[in-house]
Amino acid sequence: MTERLKLSDVEVVEIPWVEPVHTRDFPEIPEETYAQRVASLRARMEEQGLSHVVVYGDREHFANTRWLTGYDPRFEESLVIVGLSGKPRLLVGLEGLYYAAIAKGVDAELYDEFSLQGQPGKGRSLAEIFADCGLAAGSKVGLVGTKYRQTTEYAQSKLASDVPYYLVDVLAKTVGFENISDVTRWFTDTTDGLRIPLTVDEIARNEMINLMVYAGMRNAMDALKPGVTEAEISGKLNYDGSVPLSCHIVVSFGENVNLALNSPTNRELRLCDPLSVALGVWGANMARTGIAVHSEDEFGPEIADAMEKVFVPYFDMLLRWYGALHVGVKCGDVYEVVRDYMEDPFFQIALNAGHLIHYEEWINAPFVPGSEDVLQSGTMIQCDIIVPSTPPYPGVHTEDSLVVADAALRAELAEKYPEVWARIQKRRAMMEGLGYRLHEDVLPLCDLQGQVQPFMLNPTQVLRLKK
């Protein structure tokens, strides 16, 4: 077991805010990338003996559809039917039919059951559409939902899928129930999920989106002061809707922090309150939890040792976690470097030691004991170790985005997007100045990366290893 950091090993230093870079000129995903994604799916279909893959999506569970076609269902549901040849068929509701013009390389068709209730019916039945796509008795079909099963609870089930039953029922009547298998894991498995590795364009796009989120978070955190309301701070995030939210906006003070998922209210911030601020959109999520003080002098007598009990151990967790990351590492090995903290009852860590992120805020969390999953080059990860409050002590949470990339992907990024690459190198230098030892594969995307802020009313004061 690695010896834990002591209070005497750490100091508080001033890290001025990085000036936000304001841009909405995000790189687009080229159309040929979508063609390559369909080709990679078809290669796996042939390898596994499937004639078709059917991908379900809805407003919340849109990411697989978006990755494959560029289309995300907004009001309604959708279905993508992929055969071994020809254009995939994208089924949408009536309002989605207009938005489907955004999709790449597909034939879009109206399916009435996906339309909002009360809208006129014009299209064909699902059975007719399936037949037109070549689905027939004996076709071998892979079904893609949102979550694949990870426990043994459904081990005896013929099919365990979160795709709505009414769709599965028609599919089963068309091809035979025994010919359907759930292949959701093909998309989101950490080690070999098709949509886990980002392309160089996606890395650059998400880095720029992180700039936008950072600008809002900086503005909001700068405005924290006693008397301000949660709703007022939420307004400071400057969220403009140009990139859709991946989760609810979080601004919570005092007892509301314990609700975790609560929306901002008119609750006012008081000195020594716990507080949380978070903004997550497609491709970026930043969050901070701490305590509303200006300095250690404002810690109440019951938490006078909070630096030693909470903040320094948390900083130690991050130093270990970031230092363990690289392409090809077993995720169980990453867990091991923070195991003694993760399993310490005082910290009450119940969630995870980091997770993968993409369009959705959380795609998978492989950092668990004994995991044989390995990190692919291009994997985007959230540092998301959450220490809840252990009364009377405050909780702490420092959540930022990064990508692990091998030498070839790093070289491609540096050549195609030199400004992005330069910003990443500045972040690496900042983190190393705080005491982090990063593998060259680690690409920080956030201008607050790894900064532990014990005094949330003085957020440019952060922890650093003593030199």
CSV table of N, CA, C and O in Angstrom, one decimal, residues 58-163:
chain,number,residue,atom,x,y,z
A,58,ASP,N,-34.0,7.1,-28.3
A,58,ASP,CA,-35.0,8.1,-28.0
A,58,ASP,C,-34.4,9.3,-27.4
A,58,ASP,O,-33.1,9.4,-27.5
A,59,ARG,N,-35.1,10.2,-26.9
A,59,ARG,CA,-34.6,11.5,-26.5
A,59,ARG,C,-33.4,11.4,-25.5
A,59,ARG,O,-32.4,12.1,-25.6
A,60,GLU,N,-33.6,10.5,-24.6
A,60,GLU,CA,-32.5,10.3,-23.6
A,60,GLU,C,-31.5,9.3,-24.0
A,60,GLU,O,-30.3,9.5,-23.8
A,61,HIS,N,-31.9,8.3,-24.7
A,61,HIS,CA,-31.0,7.2,-25.1
A,61,HIS,C,-30.7,7.3,-26.6
A,61,HIS,O,-31.1,6.5,-27.4
A,62,PHE,N,-30.0,8.4,-27.0
A,62,PHE,CA,-29.8,8.8,-28.4
A,62,PHE,C,-28.4,8.5,-28.9
A,62,PHE,O,-28.1,8.6,-30.1
A,63,ALA,N,-27.4,8.2,-28.0
A,63,ALA,CA,-26.0,8.3,-28.4
A,63,ALA,C,-25.6,7.3,-29.4
A,63,ALA,O,-24.8,7.6,-30.3
A,64,ASN,N,-26.1,6.1,-29.3
A,64,ASN,CA,-25.7,5.1,-30.4
A,64,ASN,C,-26.2,5.5,-31.7
A,64,ASN,O,-25.5,5.4,-32.7
A,65,THR,N,-27.4,6.0,-31.8
A,65,THR,CA,-28.0,6.5,-33.0
A,65,THR,C,-27.2,7.7,-33.6
A,65,THR,O,-26.9,7.8,-34.8
A,66,ARG,N,-26.9,8.6,-32.7
A,66,ARG,CA,-26.1,9.8,-33.1
A,66,ARG,C,-24.8,9.4,-33.6
A,66,ARG,O,-24.3,9.9,-34.7
A,67,TRP,N,-24.1,8.5,-33.0
A,67,TRP,CA,-22.7,8.1,-33.4
A,67,TRP,C,-22.8,7.4,-34.8
A,67,TRP,O,-21.9,7.7,-35.6
A,68,LEU,N,-23.8,6.6,-35.0
A,68,LEU,CA,-23.9,5.8,-36.2
A,68,LEU,C,-24.4,6.7,-37.4
A,68,LEU,O,-23.9,6.4,-38.6
A,69,THR,N,-25.2,7.6,-37.2
A,69,THR,CA,-25.9,8.3,-38.3
A,69,THR,C,-25.8,9.9,-38.2
A,69,THR,O,-26.1,10.5,-39.2
A,70,GLY,N,-25.4,10.4,-37.1
A,70,GLY,CA,-25.4,11.9,-37.0
A,70,GLY,C,-26.7,12.4,-36.5
A,70,GLY,O,-26.9,13.6,-36.3
A,71,TYR,N,-27.7,11.6,-36.4
A,71,TYR,CA,-29.1,12.0,-36.0
A,71,TYR,C,-29.4,11.6,-34.6
A,71,TYR,O,-29.0,10.5,-34.1
A,72,ASP,N,-30.0,12.5,-33.8
A,72,ASP,CA,-30.4,12.2,-32.5
A,72,ASP,C,-31.9,12.5,-32.3
A,72,ASP,O,-32.4,13.6,-32.7
A,73,PRO,N,-32.7,11.6,-31.9
A,73,PRO,CA,-34.2,11.8,-31.8
A,73,PRO,C,-34.4,12.8,-30.7
A,73,PRO,O,-33.8,12.8,-29.6
A,74,ARG,N,-35.3,13.8,-30.9
A,74,ARG,CA,-35.4,14.9,-30.0
A,74,ARG,C,-36.8,14.9,-29.3
A,74,ARG,O,-36.9,15.0,-28.1
A,75,PHE,N,-37.9,14.8,-30.1
A,75,PHE,CA,-39.2,14.7,-29.5
A,75,PHE,C,-39.6,13.2,-29.4
A,75,PHE,O,-40.5,12.8,-28.6
A,76,GLU,N,-39.1,12.3,-30.2
A,76,GLU,CA,-39.7,11.0,-30.4
A,76,GLU,C,-38.6,9.9,-30.3
A,76,GLU,O,-37.5,10.2,-29.9
A,77,GLU,N,-39.0,8.7,-30.7
A,77,GLU,CA,-38.1,7.6,-30.8
A,77,GLU,C,-37.5,7.4,-32.2
A,77,GLU,O,-38.0,8.1,-33.1
A,78,SER,N,-36.6,6.5,-32.3
A,78,SER,CA,-36.0,6.2,-33.6
A,78,SER,C,-35.6,4.8,-33.7
A,78,SER,O,-35.4,4.1,-32.6
A,79,LEU,N,-35.3,4.3,-34.9
A,79,LEU,CA,-34.8,3.0,-35.1
A,79,LEU,C,-33.9,3.0,-36.3
A,79,LEU,O,-34.3,3.6,-37.3
A,80,VAL,N,-32.7,2.5,-36.2
A,80,VAL,CA,-31.8,2.4,-37.3
A,80,VAL,C,-31.7,0.9,-37.7
A,80,VAL,O,-31.3,0.1,-36.8
A,81,ILE,N,-31.9,0.5,-38.9
A,81,ILE,CA,-31.9,-0.9,-39.4
A,81,ILE,C,-30.7,-1.0,-40.3
A,81,ILE,O,-30.7,-0.3,-41.4
A,82,VAL,N,-29.7,-1.7,-40.0
A,82,VAL,CA,-28.4,-1.9,-40.7
A,82,VAL,C,-28.3,-3.3,-41.3
A,82,VAL,O,-28.3,-4.2,-40.5
A,83,GLY,N,-28.3,-3.4,-42.6
A,83,GLY,CA,-28.1,-4.7,-43.2
A,83,GLY,C,-26.6,-4.8,-43.6
A,83,GLY,O,-25.8,-3.9,-43.3
A,84,LEU,N,-26.3,-5.9,-44.3
A,84,LEU,CA,-24.9,-6.1,-44.7
A,84,LEU,C,-24.5,-5.2,-45.9
A,84,LEU,O,-23.3,-5.1,-46.3
A,85,SER,N,-25.5,-4.7,-46.6
A,85,SER,CA,-25.2,-3.8,-47.7
A,85,SER,C,-26.3,-2.8,-47.8
A,85,SER,O,-27.4,-2.8,-47.2
A,86,GLY,N,-26.1,-1.8,-48.7
A,86,GLY,CA,-27.1,-0.7,-48.9
A,86,GLY,C,-27.1,0.3,-47.8
A,86,GLY,O,-26.4,0.2,-46.8
A,87,LYS,N,-27.9,1.3,-48.0
A,87,LYS,CA,-28.0,2.4,-46.9
A,87,LYS,C,-28.8,1.9,-45.7
A,87,LYS,O,-29.8,1.2,-45.9
A,88,PRO,N,-28.3,2.2,-44.5
A,88,PRO,CA,-29.1,1.9,-43.3
A,88,PRO,C,-30.5,2.7,-43.5
A,88,PRO,O,-30.5,3.7,-44.1
A,89,ARG,N,-31.5,2.1,-42.8
A,89,ARG,CA,-32.8,2.7,-42.8
A,89,ARG,C,-33.0,3.4,-41.4
A,89,ARG,O,-32.9,2.7,-40.4
A,90,LEU,N,-33.3,4.7,-41.4
A,90,LEU,CA,-33.6,5.4,-40.2
A,90,LEU,C,-35.1,5.7,-40.1
A,90,LEU,O,-35.7,6.4,-40.9
A,91,LEU,N,-35.7,5.1,-39.1
A,91,LEU,CA,-37.1,5.3,-38.8
A,91,LEU,C,-37.3,6.4,-37.8
A,91,LEU,O,-36.7,6.3,-36.7
A,92,VAL,N,-38.2,7.4,-38.1
A,92,VAL,CA,-38.4,8.5,-37.2
A,92,VAL,C,-39.9,8.8,-37.2
A,92,VAL,O,-40.7,8.4,-38.0
A,93,GLY,N,-40.2,9.7,-36.2
A,93,GLY,CA,-41.6,10.2,-36.1
A,93,GLY,C,-41.7,11.4,-37.0
A,93,GLY,O,-40.8,11.8,-37.7
A,94,LEU,N,-43.0,11.9,-37.1
A,94,LEU,CA,-43.3,13.0,-38.0
A,94,LEU,C,-42.4,14.2,-37.9
A,94,LEU,O,-41.9,14.8,-38.8
A,95,GLU,N,-42.2,14.7,-36.6
A,95,GLU,CA,-41.4,15.9,-36.4
A,95,GLU,C,-39.9,15.5,-36.6
A,95,GLU,O,-39.2,16.4,-37.1
A,96,GLY,N,-39.5,14.3,-36.4
A,96,GLY,CA,-38.2,13.9,-36.6
A,96,GLY,C,-37.8,13.8,-38.1
A,96,GLY,O,-36.7,13.9,-38.5
A,97,LEU,N,-38.9,13.7,-38.9
A,97,LEU,CA,-38.7,13.6,-40.4
A,97,LEU,C,-38.0,14.8,-41.0
A,97,LEU,O,-37.2,14.7,-41.9
A,98,TYR,N,-38.3,16.0,-40.4
A,98,TYR,CA,-37.7,17.2,-40.9
A,98,TYR,C,-36.2,17.2,-40.4
A,98,TYR,O,-35.3,17.5,-41.2
A,99,TYR,N,-36.0,16.9,-39.2
A,99,TYR,CA,-34.7,17.0,-38.6
A,99,TYR,C,-33.8,15.9,-39.1
A,99,TYR,O,-32.5,16.0,-39.1
A,100,ALA,N,-34.4,14.8,-39.7
A,100,ALA,CA,-33.6,13.7,-40.2
A,100,ALA,C,-32.7,14.2,-41.4
A,100,ALA,O,-31.8,13.4,-41.8
A,101,ALA,N,-32.9,15.3,-41.9
A,101,ALA,CA,-32.0,15.8,-42.9
A,101,ALA,C,-30.5,16.0,-42.4
A,101,ALA,O,-29.6,16.0,-43.2
A,102,ILE,N,-30.4,16.0,-41.1
A,102,ILE,CA,-29.0,16.1,-40.5
A,102,ILE,C,-28.3,14.7,-40.6
A,102,ILE,O,-27.1,14.7,-40.5
A,103,ALA,N,-29.0,13.6,-40.8
A,103,ALA,CA,-28.4,12.3,-40.8
A,103,ALA,C,-27.5,12.1,-42.0
A,103,ALA,O,-27.8,12.7,-43.1
A,104,LYS,N,-26.5,11.2,-41.8
A,104,LYS,CA,-25.6,11.0,-42.9
A,104,LYS,C,-25.7,9.5,-43.4
A,104,LYS,O,-25.7,8.6,-42.6
A,105,GLY,N,-25.8,9.4,-44.7
A,105,GLY,CA,-25.7,8.1,-45.3
A,105,GLY,C,-26.8,7.1,-45.0
A,105,GLY,O,-26.6,5.9,-45.1
A,106,VAL,N,-28.0,7.6,-44.8
A,106,VAL,CA,-29.2,6.8,-44.5
A,106,VAL,C,-30.3,7.2,-45.3
A,106,VAL,O,-30.4,8.2,-45.9
A,107,ASP,N,-31.3,6.2,-45.4
A,107,ASP,CA,-32.6,6.5,-46.0
A,107,ASP,C,-33.6,6.7,-44.8
A,107,ASP,O,-33.7,5.8,-44.0
A,108,ALA,N,-34.1,7.9,-44.7
A,108,ALA,CA,-35.1,8.2,-43.6
A,108,ALA,C,-36.5,7.8,-44.0
A,108,ALA,O,-36.9,8.1,-45.1
A,109,GLU,N,-37.2,7.3,-43.1
A,109,GLU,CA,-38.6,6.9,-43.3
A,109,GLU,C,-39.5,7.2,-42.1
A,109,GLU,O,-39.1,7.0,-41.0
A,110,LEU,N,-40.7,7.7,-42.4
A,110,LEU,CA,-41.6,7.9,-41.3
A,110,LEU,C,-42.2,6.6,-40.8
A,110,LEU,O,-42.6,5.7,-41.5
A,111,TYR,N,-42.2,6.4,-39.4
A,111,TYR,CA,-42.9,5.3,-38.8
A,111,TYR,C,-43.8,5.9,-37.8
A,111,TYR,O,-43.4,6.6,-36.8
A,112,ASP,N,-45.1,5.8,-38.1
A,112,ASP,CA,-46.2,6.5,-37.3
A,112,ASP,C,-46.1,6.3,-35.8
A,112,ASP,O,-46.4,7.3,-35.1
A,113,GLU,N,-45.8,5.1,-35.4
A,113,GLU,CA,-45.8,4.9,-33.9
A,113,GLU,C,-44.8,5.7,-33.2
A,113,GLU,O,-44.8,5.9,-32.0
A,114,PHE,N,-43.8,6.3,-33.9
A,114,PHE,CA,-42.8,7.2,-33.3
A,114,PHE,C,-43.3,8.6,-33.2
A,114,PHE,O,-42.7,9.4,-32.5
A,115,SER,N,-44.4,8.9,-33.9
A,115,SER,CA,-44.9,10.3,-33.9
A,115,SER,C,-45.5,10.6,-32.5
A,115,SER,O,-45.9,9.7,-31.8
A,116,LEU,N,-45.6,11.9,-32.2
A,116,LEU,CA,-46.3,12.3,-31.0
A,116,LEU,C,-47.8,11.9,-31.1
A,116,LEU,O,-48.4,11.9,-32.2
A,117,GLN,N,-48.4,11.6,-30.0
A,117,GLN,CA,-49.8,11.2,-30.0
A,117,GLN,C,-50.7,12.3,-30.6
A,117,GLN,O,-50.5,13.5,-30.3
A,118,GLY,N,-51.6,11.9,-31.4
A,118,GLY,CA,-52.6,12.8,-32.0
A,118,GLY,C,-52.1,13.3,-33.4
A,118,GLY,O,-52.9,14.0,-34.1
A,119,GLN,N,-50.9,13.0,-33.8
A,119,GLN,CA,-50.5,13.4,-35.1
A,119,GLN,C,-51.0,12.5,-36.2
A,119,GLN,O,-51.2,11.3,-35.9
A,120,PRO,N,-51.2,12.9,-37.4
A,120,PRO,CA,-51.8,12.1,-38.4
A,120,PRO,C,-50.8,10.9,-38.8
A,120,PRO,O,-49.6,11.1,-38.8
A,121,GLY,N,-51.4,9.8,-39.2
A,121,GLY,CA,-50.7,8.6,-39.6
A,121,GLY,C,-50.6,8.6,-41.1
A,121,GLY,O,-51.6,8.7,-41.8
A,122,LYS,N,-49.4,8.3,-41.6
A,122,LYS,CA,-49.2,8.3,-43.1
A,122,LYS,C,-48.3,7.1,-43.6
A,122,LYS,O,-48.3,6.8,-44.7
A,123,GLY,N,-47.6,6.5,-42.6
A,123,GLY,CA,-46.5,5.6,-43.1
A,123,GLY,C,-46.9,4.2,-43.1
A,123,GLY,O,-48.1,3.8,-42.8
A,124,ARG,N,-45.9,3.3,-43.3
A,124,ARG,CA,-46.1,1.9,-43.4
A,124,ARG,C,-46.0,1.3,-42.0
A,124,ARG,O,-45.5,1.9,-41.1
A,125,SER,N,-46.5,0.0,-41.9
A,125,SER,CA,-46.3,-0.7,-40.6
A,125,SER,C,-44.9,-1.1,-40.5
A,125,SER,O,-44.1,-1.2,-41.4
A,126,LEU,N,-44.5,-1.4,-39.2
A,126,LEU,CA,-43.1,-1.9,-38.9
A,126,LEU,C,-42.8,-3.2,-39.6
A,126,LEU,O,-41.7,-3.4,-40.1
A,127,ALA,N,-43.8,-4.1,-39.7
A,127,ALA,CA,-43.6,-5.4,-40.4
A,127,ALA,C,-43.3,-5.2,-41.8
A,127,ALA,O,-42.4,-5.8,-42.4
A,128,GLU,N,-44.0,-4.2,-42.5
A,128,GLU,CA,-43.7,-3.9,-43.9
A,128,GLU,C,-42.3,-3.3,-44.1
A,128,GLU,O,-41.6,-3.7,-45.0
A,129,ILE,N,-41.9,-2.5,-43.2
A,129,ILE,CA,-40.6,-1.8,-43.3
A,129,ILE,C,-39.5,-2.9,-43.1
A,129,ILE,O,-38.5,-2.9,-43.8
A,130,PHE,N,-39.7,-3.8,-42.0
A,130,PHE,CA,-38.7,-4.8,-41.8
A,130,PHE,C,-38.6,-5.7,-43.1
A,130,PHE,O,-37.4,-6.0,-43.5
A,131,ALA,N,-39.7,-6.1,-43.7
A,131,ALA,CA,-39.6,-6.9,-44.9
A,131,ALA,C,-38.9,-6.2,-46.0
A,131,ALA,O,-38.1,-6.8,-46.7
A,132,ASP,N,-39.1,-4.9,-46.1
A,132,ASP,CA,-38.5,-4.1,-47.2
A,132,ASP,C,-37.0,-4.0,-46.9
A,132,ASP,O,-36.2,-3.8,-47.9
A,133,CYS,N,-36.5,-4.1,-45.7
A,133,CYS,CA,-35.1,-4.1,-45.3
A,133,CYS,C,-34.5,-5.5,-45.4
A,133,CYS,O,-33.3,-5.6,-45.0
A,134,GLY,N,-35.2,-6.5,-45.9
A,134,GLY,CA,-34.6,-7.8,-46.0
A,134,GLY,C,-34.7,-8.7,-44.8
A,134,GLY,O,-34.2,-9.8,-44.8
A,135,LEU,N,-35.5,-8.2,-43.8
A,135,LEU,CA,-35.7,-9.1,-42.6
A,135,LEU,C,-36.8,-10.1,-42.9
A,135,LEU,O,-37.8,-9.7,-43.3
A,136,ALA,N,-36.5,-11.3,-42.6
A,136,ALA,CA,-37.4,-12.4,-42.8
A,136,ALA,C,-37.2,-13.5,-41.8
A,136,ALA,O,-36.2,-13.5,-41.0
A,137,ALA,N,-38.0,-14.5,-41.9
A,137,ALA,CA,-37.9,-15.7,-41.0
A,137,ALA,C,-36.5,-16.3,-41.1
A,137,ALA,O,-36.0,-16.5,-42.2
A,138,GLY,N,-35.8,-16.4,-40.0
A,138,GLY,CA,-34.4,-17.0,-40.0
A,138,GLY,C,-33.3,-15.9,-40.0
A,138,GLY,O,-32.2,-16.3,-39.8
A,139,SER,N,-33.6,-14.6,-40.3
A,139,SER,CA,-32.6,-13.6,-40.3
A,139,SER,C,-32.0,-13.5,-38.9
A,139,SER,O,-32.7,-13.6,-37.9
A,140,LYS,N,-30.7,-13.4,-38.8
A,140,LYS,CA,-30.0,-13.3,-37.5
A,140,LYS,C,-29.8,-11.8,-37.2
A,140,LYS,O,-29.1,-11.1,-38.0
A,141,VAL,N,-30.4,-11.3,-36.1
A,141,VAL,CA,-30.5,-9.9,-35.9
A,141,VAL,C,-29.9,-9.6,-34.5
A,141,VAL,O,-30.2,-10.2,-33.5
A,142,GLY,N,-29.1,-8.6,-34.5
A,142,GLY,CA,-28.5,-8.0,-33.3
A,142,GLY,C,-29.3,-6.8,-32.9
A,142,GLY,O,-29.6,-5.9,-33.7
A,143,LEU,N,-29.7,-6.7,-31.6
A,143,LEU,CA,-30.5,-5.6,-31.1
A,143,LEU,C,-29.6,-4.7,-30.2
A,143,LEU,O,-28.9,-5.2,-29.3
A,144,VAL,N,-29.7,-3.4,-30.4
A,144,VAL,CA,-28.9,-2.5,-29.6
A,144,VAL,C,-29.8,-1.5,-28.9
A,144,VAL,O,-30.6,-0.8,-29.5
A,145,GLY,N,-29.7,-1.6,-27.6
A,145,GLY,CA,-30.5,-0.7,-26.7
A,145,GLY,C,-29.5,0.3,-26.1
A,145,GLY,O,-28.7,0.9,-26.8
A,146,THR,N,-29.6,0.5,-24.8
A,146,THR,CA,-28.8,1.5,-24.1
A,146,THR,C,-27.8,0.9,-23.1
A,146,THR,O,-26.6,1.2,-23.1
A,147,LYS,N,-28.3,0.0,-22.3
A,147,LYS,CA,-27.5,-0.7,-21.3
A,147,LYS,C,-27.5,-2.2,-21.5
A,147,LYS,O,-28.5,-2.8,-21.7
A,148,TYR,N,-26.3,-2.8,-21.5
A,148,TYR,CA,-26.2,-4.2,-21.6
A,148,TYR,C,-26.2,-4.8,-20.2
A,148,TYR,O,-25.8,-4.1,-19.2
A,149,ARG,N,-26.6,-6.0,-20.0
A,149,ARG,CA,-26.7,-6.6,-18.7
A,149,ARG,C,-25.4,-7.0,-18.1
A,149,ARG,O,-24.5,-7.6,-18.8
A,150,GLN,N,-25.1,-6.6,-16.9
A,150,GLN,CA,-23.8,-6.9,-16.2
A,150,GLN,C,-23.9,-7.8,-15.0
A,150,GLN,O,-22.9,-8.2,-14.5
A,151,THR,N,-25.2,-8.2,-14.7
A,151,THR,CA,-25.4,-9.1,-13.5
A,151,THR,C,-25.9,-10.4,-14.1
A,151,THR,O,-26.2,-10.5,-15.2
A,152,THR,N,-26.1,-11.3,-13.1
A,152,THR,CA,-26.7,-12.6,-13.5
A,152,THR,C,-28.2,-12.7,-13.4
A,152,THR,O,-28.8,-13.8,-13.6
A,153,GLU,N,-28.8,-11.6,-13.1
A,153,GLU,CA,-30.3,-11.6,-12.8
A,153,GLU,C,-31.1,-12.1,-14.0
A,153,GLU,O,-32.1,-12.8,-13.8
A,154,TYR,N,-30.6,-11.8,-15.2
A,154,TYR,CA,-31.4,-12.2,-16.4
A,154,TYR,C,-30.7,-13.3,-17.2
A,154,TYR,O,-30.9,-13.5,-18.4
A,155,ALA,N,-29.8,-14.1,-16.5
A,155,ALA,CA,-29.0,-15.1,-17.1
A,155,ALA,C,-29.9,-16.1,-17.8
A,155,ALA,O,-29.5,-16.7,-18.8
A,156,GLN,N,-31.1,-16.4,-17.3
A,156,GLN,CA,-32.0,-17.4,-17.8
A,156,GLN,C,-32.9,-16.9,-18.9
A,156,GLN,O,-33.7,-17.6,-19.5
A,157,SER,N,-32.9,-15.6,-19.1
A,157,SER,CA,-33.8,-15.0,-20.1
A,157,SER,C,-33.3,-15.3,-21.5
A,157,SER,O,-32.1,-15.3,-21.8
A,158,LYS,N,-34.3,-15.5,-22.4
A,158,LYS,CA,-33.9,-15.7,-23.8
A,158,LYS,C,-33.3,-14.5,-24.4
A,158,LYS,O,-32.5,-14.5,-25.3
A,159,LEU,N,-33.9,-13.3,-24.0
A,159,LEU,CA,-33.4,-12.0,-24.5
A,159,LEU,C,-33.5,-11.0,-23.4
A,159,LEU,O,-34.6,-10.8,-22.9
A,160,ALA,N,-32.5,-10.3,-23.0
A,160,ALA,CA,-32.5,-9.3,-22.0
A,160,ALA,C,-32.2,-8.0,-22.8
A,160,ALA,O,-31.0,-7.8,-23.1
A,161,SER,N,-33.2,-7.1,-23.0
A,161,SER,CA,-32.9,-5.9,-23.7
A,161,SER,C,-33.8,-4.8,-23.2
A,161,SER,O,-34.9,-5.1,-22.7
A,162,ASP,N,-33.3,-3.6,-23.2
A,162,ASP,CA,-34.1,-2.4,-22.8
A,162,ASP,C,-34.8,-1.7,-23.9
A,162,ASP,O,-35.4,-0.6,-23.8
A,163,VAL,N,-34.8,-2.3,-25.1
A,163,VAL,CA,-35.6,-1.8,-26.3
A,163,VAL,C,-37.0,-2.1,-26.0
A,163,VAL,O,-37.4,-3.2,-25.5
